[in-house]
Short mmCIF file of C-alpha atoms and ligand atoms in Angstrom, two decimals:
data_model
loop_
_atom_site.label_atom_id
_atom_site.label_comp_id
_atom_site.label_asym_id
_atom_site.label_seq_id
_atom_site.Cartn_x
_atom_site.Cartn_y
_atom_site.Cartn_z
CA UNK A 1 -13.95 -20.52 17.34
CA UNK A 2 -10.87 -20.12 19.76
CA UNK A 3 -9.02 -16.63 17.79
CA UNK A 4 -6.48 -16.10 20.09
CA UNK A 5 -3.95 -12.48 19.63
CA UNK A 6 -0.06 -12.82 18.87
CA UNK A 7 1.00 -9.77 20.65
CA UNK A 8 4.50 -11.60 20.59
CA UNK A 9 4.36 -13.66 17.82
CA UNK A 10 6.79 -16.84 18.55
CA UNK A 11 8.87 -18.17 15.57
CA UNK A 12 6.69 -21.55 15.44
CA UNK A 13 3.85 -18.73 15.09
CA UNK A 14 4.90 -16.78 13.03
CA UNK A 15 5.40 -19.81 10.35
CA UNK A 16 1.76 -21.22 10.93
CA UNK A 17 1.05 -17.38 10.02
CA UNK A 18 3.09 -17.86 6.28
CA UNK A 19 1.29 -20.93 6.08
CA UNK A 20 -1.86 -18.85 5.59
CA UNK A 21 -0.97 -16.82 3.05
CA UNK A 22 1.01 -19.76 1.43
CA UNK A 23 -2.46 -21.17 1.60
CA UNK A 24 -4.63 -18.53 0.21
CA UNK A 25 -2.26 -17.39 -2.73
CA UNK A 26 -1.99 -20.57 -4.12
CA UNK A 27 -5.76 -21.34 -4.59
CA UNK A 28 -5.98 -17.35 -6.17
CA UNK A 29 -2.45 -15.89 -6.88
CA UNK A 30 -4.29 -13.05 -8.70
CA UNK A 31 -0.77 -11.99 -10.78
CA UNK A 32 0.82 -10.69 -7.45
CA UNK A 33 4.87 -13.65 -6.52
CA UNK A 34 4.29 -15.73 -4.01
CA UNK A 35 5.05 -14.22 -0.30
CA UNK A 36 7.74 -14.99 1.27
CA UNK A 37 8.46 -16.77 3.95
CA UNK A 38 11.41 -14.01 5.34
CA UNK A 39 9.19 -10.97 4.75
CA UNK A 40 6.24 -12.38 6.28
CA UNK A 41 8.40 -12.38 9.51
CA UNK A 42 10.10 -9.43 8.53
CA UNK A 43 6.93 -7.35 9.18
CA UNK A 44 5.11 -9.26 11.84
CA UNK A 45 8.51 -8.34 13.85
CA UNK A 46 8.46 -5.51 12.91
CA UNK A 47 4.75 -4.95 13.50
CA UNK A 48 5.30 -2.94 16.84
CA UNK A 49 2.66 -1.89 18.60
CA UNK A 50 1.14 -0.06 15.20
CA UNK A 51 -0.45 -3.40 14.31
CA UNK A 52 -3.10 -6.01 16.06
CA UNK A 53 -2.65 -9.59 15.59
CA UNK A 54 -4.75 -12.03 15.61
CA UNK A 55 -5.13 -15.77 14.21
CA UNK A 56 -7.79 -18.78 14.52
CA UNK A 57 -6.42 -21.87 15.57
CA UNK A 58 -7.76 -24.56 13.18
CA UNK A 59 -7.05 -27.81 15.94
CA UNK A 60 -4.38 -29.50 14.20
CA UNK A 61 -1.54 -27.54 15.22
CA UNK A 62 -1.72 -24.60 12.49
CA UNK A 63 -4.07 -21.39 12.03
CA UNK A 64 -6.95 -21.36 9.48
CA UNK A 65 -6.82 -17.64 9.31
CA UNK A 66 -5.15 -14.83 10.68
CA UNK A 67 -6.01 -10.53 10.89
CA UNK A 68 -3.90 -8.07 11.12
CA UNK A 69 -5.20 -4.83 11.90
CA UNK A 70 -3.24 -1.42 11.84
CA UNK A 71 -3.17 1.51 13.52
CA UNK A 72 -1.56 4.55 12.17
CA UNK A 73 -0.62 7.40 14.08
CA UNK A 74 -0.58 6.13 17.45
CA UNK A 75 -3.47 5.32 20.00
CA UNK A 76 -6.51 7.49 19.67
CA UNK A 77 -5.53 8.93 16.23
CA UNK A 78 -7.93 10.18 14.18
CA UNK A 79 -7.15 8.21 11.15
CA UNK A 80 -8.97 4.96 9.60
CA UNK A 81 -7.24 1.92 10.85
CA UNK A 82 -6.47 -0.94 8.26
CA UNK A 83 -7.92 -4.77 8.53
CA UNK A 84 -6.78 -7.25 6.78
CA UNK A 85 -8.29 -11.21 6.93
CA UNK A 86 -6.92 -14.09 5.67
CA UNK A 87 -8.21 -17.40 5.76
CA UNK A 88 -7.42 -20.81 4.70
CA UNK A 89 -9.53 -22.17 1.67
CA UNK A 90 -10.66 -25.36 3.37
CA UNK A 91 -11.90 -23.40 6.42
CA UNK A 92 -14.10 -20.59 4.33
CA UNK A 93 -17.81 -20.30 4.69
CA UNK A 94 -17.87 -20.86 7.96
CA UNK A 95 -17.55 -17.58 9.64
CA UNK A 96 -14.44 -17.46 10.76
CA UNK A 97 -13.59 -14.51 8.91
CA UNK A 98 -16.49 -12.50 10.45
CA UNK A 99 -15.37 -13.95 14.14
CA UNK A 100 -11.65 -11.92 13.68
CA UNK A 101 -13.42 -9.23 11.98
CA UNK A 102 -15.81 -8.63 15.32
CA UNK A 103 -12.56 -9.08 17.63
CA UNK A 104 -10.68 -6.69 15.46
CA UNK A 105 -13.64 -4.74 15.64
CA UNK A 106 -13.40 -4.67 18.94
CA UNK A 107 -9.39 -3.28 18.64
CA UNK A 108 -10.74 -0.87 16.71
CA UNK A 109 -13.10 0.57 19.13
CA UNK A 110 -10.67 0.76 22.15
CA UNK A 111 -8.44 2.67 20.05
CA UNK A 112 -11.02 5.47 19.96
CA UNK A 113 -10.74 5.21 15.98
CA UNK A 114 -14.20 5.80 14.23
CA UNK A 115 -13.49 3.89 10.92
CA UNK A 116 -11.97 1.26 9.29
CA UNK A 117 -10.34 0.40 5.43
CA UNK A 118 -9.57 -2.37 3.81
CA UNK A 119 -7.85 -3.20 -0.17
CA UNK A 120 -8.34 -5.83 -2.21
CA UNK A 121 -9.22 -7.59 -5.33
CA UNK A 122 -12.53 -6.89 -7.35
CA UNK A 123 -13.76 -10.49 -8.19
CA UNK A 124 -12.67 -12.18 -5.24
CA UNK A 125 -15.11 -13.63 -1.79
CA UNK A 126 -13.48 -10.40 -0.40
CA UNK A 127 -15.99 -8.33 -1.94
CA UNK A 128 -19.31 -9.60 -0.72
CA UNK A 129 -18.05 -10.55 2.92
CA UNK A 130 -16.84 -6.91 3.28
CA UNK A 131 -20.43 -5.83 2.02
CA UNK A 132 -22.12 -8.18 4.09
CA UNK A 133 -20.87 -5.99 6.85
CA UNK A 134 -21.68 -2.76 5.81
CA UNK A 135 -18.21 -1.67 4.43
CA UNK A 136 -19.20 0.46 1.53
CA UNK A 137 -16.52 0.81 -1.70
CA UNK A 138 -14.76 4.25 -1.77
CA UNK A 139 -11.97 3.94 -4.68
CA UNK A 140 -11.80 1.90 -7.57
CA UNK A 141 -7.44 1.30 -8.75
CA UNK A 142 -6.69 0.17 -11.89
CA UNK A 143 -3.75 -2.14 -11.06
CA UNK A 144 -0.73 -1.79 -13.95
CA UNK A 145 2.33 -2.61 -13.84
CA UNK A 146 5.02 -1.84 -16.24
CA UNK A 147 7.71 -5.10 -17.07
CA UNK A 148 11.03 -2.77 -17.53
CA UNK A 149 12.43 -4.94 -19.88
CA UNK A 150 9.54 -4.11 -22.49
CA UNK A 151 10.76 -0.27 -22.21
CA UNK A 152 12.11 0.67 -25.62
CA UNK A 153 15.93 1.57 -25.55
CA UNK A 154 16.41 5.23 -24.71
CA UNK A 155 13.13 6.16 -24.11
CA UNK A 156 13.11 6.52 -20.21
CA UNK A 157 16.41 9.01 -20.74
CA UNK A 158 14.33 11.21 -23.97
CA UNK A 159 11.72 11.45 -21.26
CA UNK A 160 14.17 12.53 -18.21
CA UNK A 161 16.12 14.77 -20.97
CA UNK A 162 13.07 16.77 -21.13
CA UNK A 163 12.34 18.17 -18.37
CA UNK A 164 10.18 21.60 -18.06
CA UNK A 165 12.65 24.51 -17.58
CA UNK A 166 12.79 25.91 -14.37
CA UNK A 167 12.85 22.89 -12.35
CA UNK A 168 15.37 20.70 -10.84
CA UNK A 169 14.80 17.57 -9.78
CA UNK A 170 16.26 15.96 -6.10
CA UNK A 171 15.99 12.39 -5.22
CA UNK A 172 16.37 10.39 -1.90
CA UNK A 173 16.06 6.77 -0.80
CA UNK A 174 14.44 6.18 3.47
CA UNK A 175 13.13 9.76 5.27
CA UNK A 176 12.73 12.87 3.73
CA UNK A 177 15.65 15.06 4.54
CA UNK A 178 14.80 17.83 7.44
CA UNK A 179 15.79 20.39 4.60
CA UNK A 180 12.60 19.23 2.33
CA UNK A 181 10.08 17.79 4.97
CA UNK A 182 7.65 20.82 5.02
CA UNK A 183 7.45 21.49 1.42
CA UNK A 184 6.69 17.17 0.71
CA UNK A 185 3.66 17.40 3.03
CA UNK A 186 2.63 20.66 1.69
CA UNK A 187 3.26 18.54 -1.80
CA UNK A 188 1.27 15.25 -0.52
CA UNK A 189 -1.58 16.88 0.96
CA UNK A 190 -1.87 18.04 -3.58
CA UNK A 191 -2.95 14.10 -3.09
CA UNK A 192 -6.58 15.49 -1.41
CA UNK A 193 -8.75 14.01 -4.25
CA UNK A 194 -7.63 10.55 -3.20
CA UNK A 195 -7.02 11.35 0.40
CA UNK A 196 -10.25 12.96 1.28
CA UNK A 197 -12.35 10.62 2.83
CA UNK A 198 -9.03 10.46 5.05
CA UNK A 199 -9.69 13.88 6.07
CA UNK A 200 -5.90 14.34 7.76
CA UNK A 201 -3.83 16.73 6.44
CA UNK A 202 -0.43 15.70 6.04
CA UNK A 203 2.34 17.39 7.83
CA UNK A 204 6.52 17.05 8.42
CA UNK A 205 5.37 14.60 11.50
CA UNK A 206 3.60 12.40 9.27
CA UNK A 207 5.29 12.44 6.63
CA UNK A 208 8.44 11.26 9.11
CA UNK A 209 6.20 9.03 10.60
CA UNK A 210 5.15 7.54 7.08
CA UNK A 211 8.91 6.71 5.68
CA UNK A 212 9.53 4.99 9.00
CA UNK A 213 7.01 2.73 8.99
CA UNK A 214 8.50 1.48 5.51
CA UNK A 215 11.62 1.43 7.00
CA UNK A 216 10.71 -0.70 9.81
CA UNK A 217 9.34 -3.44 7.52
CA UNK A 218 12.69 -3.89 6.11
CA UNK A 219 11.44 -2.58 2.73
CA UNK A 220 13.17 0.05 0.75
CA UNK A 221 11.24 3.70 0.27
CA UNK A 222 12.82 5.64 -3.13
CA UNK A 223 11.49 9.40 -3.75
CA UNK A 224 12.49 11.92 -6.37
CA UNK A 225 11.08 15.22 -6.20
CA UNK A 226 10.56 18.59 -8.87
CA UNK A 227 11.80 21.23 -6.65
CA UNK A 228 11.07 24.89 -8.00
CA UNK A 229 13.56 26.94 -5.38
CA UNK A 230 12.44 25.28 -1.91
CA UNK A 231 9.21 24.47 -2.78
CA UNK A 232 8.27 20.49 -4.04
CA UNK A 233 6.01 20.51 -7.35
CA UNK A 234 5.94 17.25 -7.31
CA UNK A 235 6.90 14.11 -6.60
CA UNK A 236 6.85 10.03 -6.56
CA UNK A 237 7.61 7.27 -4.86
CA UNK A 238 8.64 3.73 -5.06
CA UNK A 239 9.13 1.29 -2.71
CA UNK A 240 11.26 -2.18 -2.83
CA UNK A 241 9.76 -4.60 -0.55
CA UNK A 242 11.82 -6.55 1.50
CA UNK A 243 12.21 -9.74 -0.30
CA UNK A 244 10.83 -8.30 -3.56
CA UNK A 245 11.34 -11.10 -5.88
CA UNK A 246 12.52 -8.28 -8.25
CA UNK A 247 8.80 -6.37 -8.42
CA UNK A 248 8.76 -2.91 -6.78
CA UNK A 249 5.61 -1.06 -5.53
CA UNK A 250 4.46 2.88 -6.98
CA UNK A 251 3.31 4.63 -3.98
CA UNK A 252 2.35 7.82 -4.27
CA UNK A 253 2.57 10.44 -7.55
CA UNK A 254 1.46 13.56 -7.50
CA UNK A 255 2.00 17.01 -8.58
CA UNK A 256 0.66 20.64 -7.27
CA UNK A 257 -1.91 22.27 -8.61
CA UNK A 258 -0.20 25.06 -9.42
CA UNK A 259 2.42 22.84 -11.66
CA UNK A 260 0.18 20.93 -13.20
CA UNK A 261 0.46 20.68 -17.30
CA UNK A 262 4.50 20.81 -17.63
CA UNK A 263 4.58 16.57 -17.89
CA UNK A 264 6.37 16.92 -13.74
CA UNK A 265 4.21 13.88 -13.06
CA UNK A 266 5.94 11.97 -16.33
CA UNK A 267 9.48 13.58 -15.34
CA UNK A 268 9.91 12.91 -11.79
CA UNK A 269 8.13 9.55 -12.52
CA UNK A 270 11.31 8.68 -15.40
CA UNK A 271 13.95 9.98 -13.34
CA UNK A 272 12.41 7.19 -10.94
CA UNK A 273 13.38 4.72 -13.83
CA UNK A 274 17.02 5.98 -14.30
CA UNK A 275 17.81 6.25 -10.73
CA UNK A 276 16.23 2.84 -9.77
CA UNK A 277 17.73 0.88 -12.63
CA UNK A 278 21.43 2.15 -11.63
CA UNK A 279 20.20 2.07 -7.28
CA UNK A 280 18.14 -1.44 -7.81
CA UNK A 281 18.52 -3.38 -11.28
CA UNK A 282 17.01 -6.37 -8.85
CA UNK A 283 13.89 -4.52 -9.88
CA UNK A 284 12.24 -5.87 -12.78
CA UNK A 285 8.22 -4.77 -12.39
CA UNK A 286 7.45 -1.76 -10.92
CA UNK A 287 3.31 -2.35 -10.04
CA UNK A 288 1.33 0.78 -8.81
CA UNK A 289 -3.07 1.08 -8.51
CA UNK A 290 -4.53 3.77 -9.94
CA UNK A 291 -7.78 5.45 -9.29
CA UNK A 292 -10.16 4.55 -12.01
CA UNK A 293 -11.08 8.25 -12.47
CA UNK A 294 -7.79 9.89 -12.49
CA UNK A 295 -7.58 10.00 -16.28
CA UNK A 296 -3.97 11.87 -16.07
CA UNK A 297 -1.71 9.55 -14.61
CA UNK A 298 -3.42 6.85 -15.98
CA UNK A 299 -2.05 8.78 -19.62
CA UNK A 300 1.02 9.29 -17.96
CA UNK A 301 1.71 5.55 -16.86
CA UNK A 302 0.49 4.47 -20.28
CA UNK A 303 3.01 6.36 -21.30
CA UNK A 304 5.61 5.35 -19.67
CA UNK A 305 4.53 1.33 -20.77
CA UNK A 306 2.41 0.13 -17.28
CA UNK A 307 -0.14 -1.84 -18.67
CA UNK A 308 -3.92 -2.86 -17.17
CA UNK A 309 -3.38 -6.16 -14.86
CA UNK A 310 -6.79 -6.25 -12.35
CA UNK A 311 -8.92 -3.68 -10.79
CA UNK A 312 -9.06 -3.16 -6.55
CA UNK A 313 -11.02 -1.31 -4.01
CA UNK A 314 -10.79 0.57 -1.08
CA UNK A 315 -13.75 -0.24 1.51
CA UNK A 316 -14.48 1.67 4.30
CA UNK A 317 -16.52 0.89 7.04
CA UNK A 318 -17.87 2.19 10.63
CA UNK A 319 -16.03 0.91 13.57
CA UNK A 320 -20.11 1.52 15.07
CA UNK A 321 -21.41 -0.56 12.44
CA UNK A 322 -19.03 -3.47 12.37
CA UNK A 323 -20.09 -6.91 14.38
CA UNK A 324 -19.32 -7.01 18.39
C1 LIG B 1 -12.71 -12.35 2.00
C2 LIG B 1 -12.45 -13.85 3.10
C3 LIG B 1 -11.99 -12.97 4.23
C4 LIG B 1 -14.02 -14.15 3.55
O1 LIG B 1 -13.29 -15.22 4.86
P1 LIG B 1 -14.89 -16.20 5.30
O2 LIG B 1 -14.24 -16.48 6.56
O3 LIG B 1 -14.58 -16.54 4.41
O4 LIG B 1 -15.58 -15.20 5.47
P2 LIG B 1 -17.47 -15.51 6.23
O5 LIG B 1 -18.10 -16.72 5.85
O6 LIG B 1 -16.93 -14.73 8.10
O7 LIG B 1 -18.44 -14.53 5.46
C5 LIG B 1 -19.13 -13.41 5.90
C6 LIG B 1 -20.32 -13.61 4.78
O8 LIG B 1 -19.74 -12.69 3.54
C7 LIG B 1 -20.39 -13.23 2.50
N1 LIG B 1 -19.33 -14.13 1.55
C8 LIG B 1 -17.89 -14.94 2.12
N2 LIG B 1 -17.72 -15.33 1.16
C9 LIG B 1 -18.38 -15.44 0.79
C10 LIG B 1 -18.30 -15.20 -1.23
N3 LIG B 1 -16.93 -16.05 -1.56
N4 LIG B 1 -19.21 -15.76 -2.05
C11 LIG B 1 -20.09 -15.16 -1.92
N5 LIG B 1 -20.24 -13.84 -0.37
C12 LIG B 1 -19.35 -14.50 0.49
C13 LIG B 1 -21.08 -13.49 2.68
O9 LIG B 1 -22.57 -13.08 3.72
C14 LIG B 1 -21.04 -14.39 4.09
O10 LIG B 1 -21.80 -15.53 5.28
P3 LIG B 1 -22.71 -16.81 4.57
O11 LIG B 1 -21.52 -17.50 4.47
O12 LIG B 1 -23.68 -16.82 6.03
O13 LIG B 1 -23.53 -16.42 3.30
C15 LIG B 1 -12.06 -14.98 2.94
O14 LIG B 1 -13.13 -15.18 1.71
C16 LIG B 1 -10.05 -14.61 2.59
O15 LIG B 1 -9.31 -15.17 2.76
N6 LIG B 1 -10.05 -14.32 1.14
C17 LIG B 1 -8.84 -13.86 0.39
C18 LIG B 1 -8.12 -12.88 1.59
C19 LIG B 1 -8.79 -11.12 0.80
O16 LIG B 1 -9.23 -10.95 0.06
N7 LIG B 1 -9.24 -10.85 2.06
C20 LIG B 1 -9.69 -9.68 2.54
C21 LIG B 1 -9.28 -8.53 2.78
S1 LIG B 1 -10.06 -8.03 3.92
#
């Protein structure tokens, strides 16, 4: 079975790639909006040197399967890579996924990475597939969805008005303004419980780099932070993907330990909803993943009106344990 590297994908290859995503989605929608061709093209063309792409031709002019390996942080960075493999339903259980995993593992080792992560939905073939190659589940995430039309009138305004005394709100779109970059990096470290296995401290450079990556994909990142003097006490991030069809994704939300217990988490999230209502009225839904044991964040999201939708899992494997 051939695996081809797509270092500089052509228009036809981008269309074939999209056809695989569409076929996988059609077989198992999992409540997600269908992928849009324009978005796939933007992602592949904007992938840059940090992302390696491979495909398996189906012998009939299309692709049977595709794989993307993201190598964040530049060559050899001490951070886990991220793998995503998609095999057309009609080509499964013939070793295609395993072959792509072996090729991606070669790319991983060539880059000097020691581990790789994959985020997949519970109850799908991805779970036995990854486990059969020695991946271990490191986080279980509850997928929640907030439908903005279901929010009771006045709830968001009431929560924003109930902000704790002594704190102020600041917000920005895209990359963090210079004056808040170090403070945001410190606040991101407050999420250490979730990022533990990554083992990489945040600094202003990594904060900017992450936001630039979102912009390169064509997506919009919105951040709302609670300030105490110059320090960021808590923050929340939402990404509106290009061609989002009305659905935005919640990214990080964190409150620094010494500021917890003052309803800062719900405050910044409510302020985000208020801002999006005017800035991005096209957004009708927000999805979020919470660690199953993160009872505080689950409670905040429930109070805001998020409802359980699906469970996903993050899997991790060491490069040395992957097939060759
Ligand atoms: C997960 C996925 C990539 C697997 O692709 P695949 O080509 O069928 O995988 P392989 O044929 O290489 O399977 C290797 C092994 O994984 C396990 N496996 C894969 N699918 C399985 C399933 N549905 N049930 C039980 N075990 C399964 C088996 O041990 C299999 O070996 P076997 O067929 O000899 O028993 C494919 O099902 C898919 O595209 N799913 C949707 C997208 C997705 O969730 N991707 C995961 C992101 S990494």
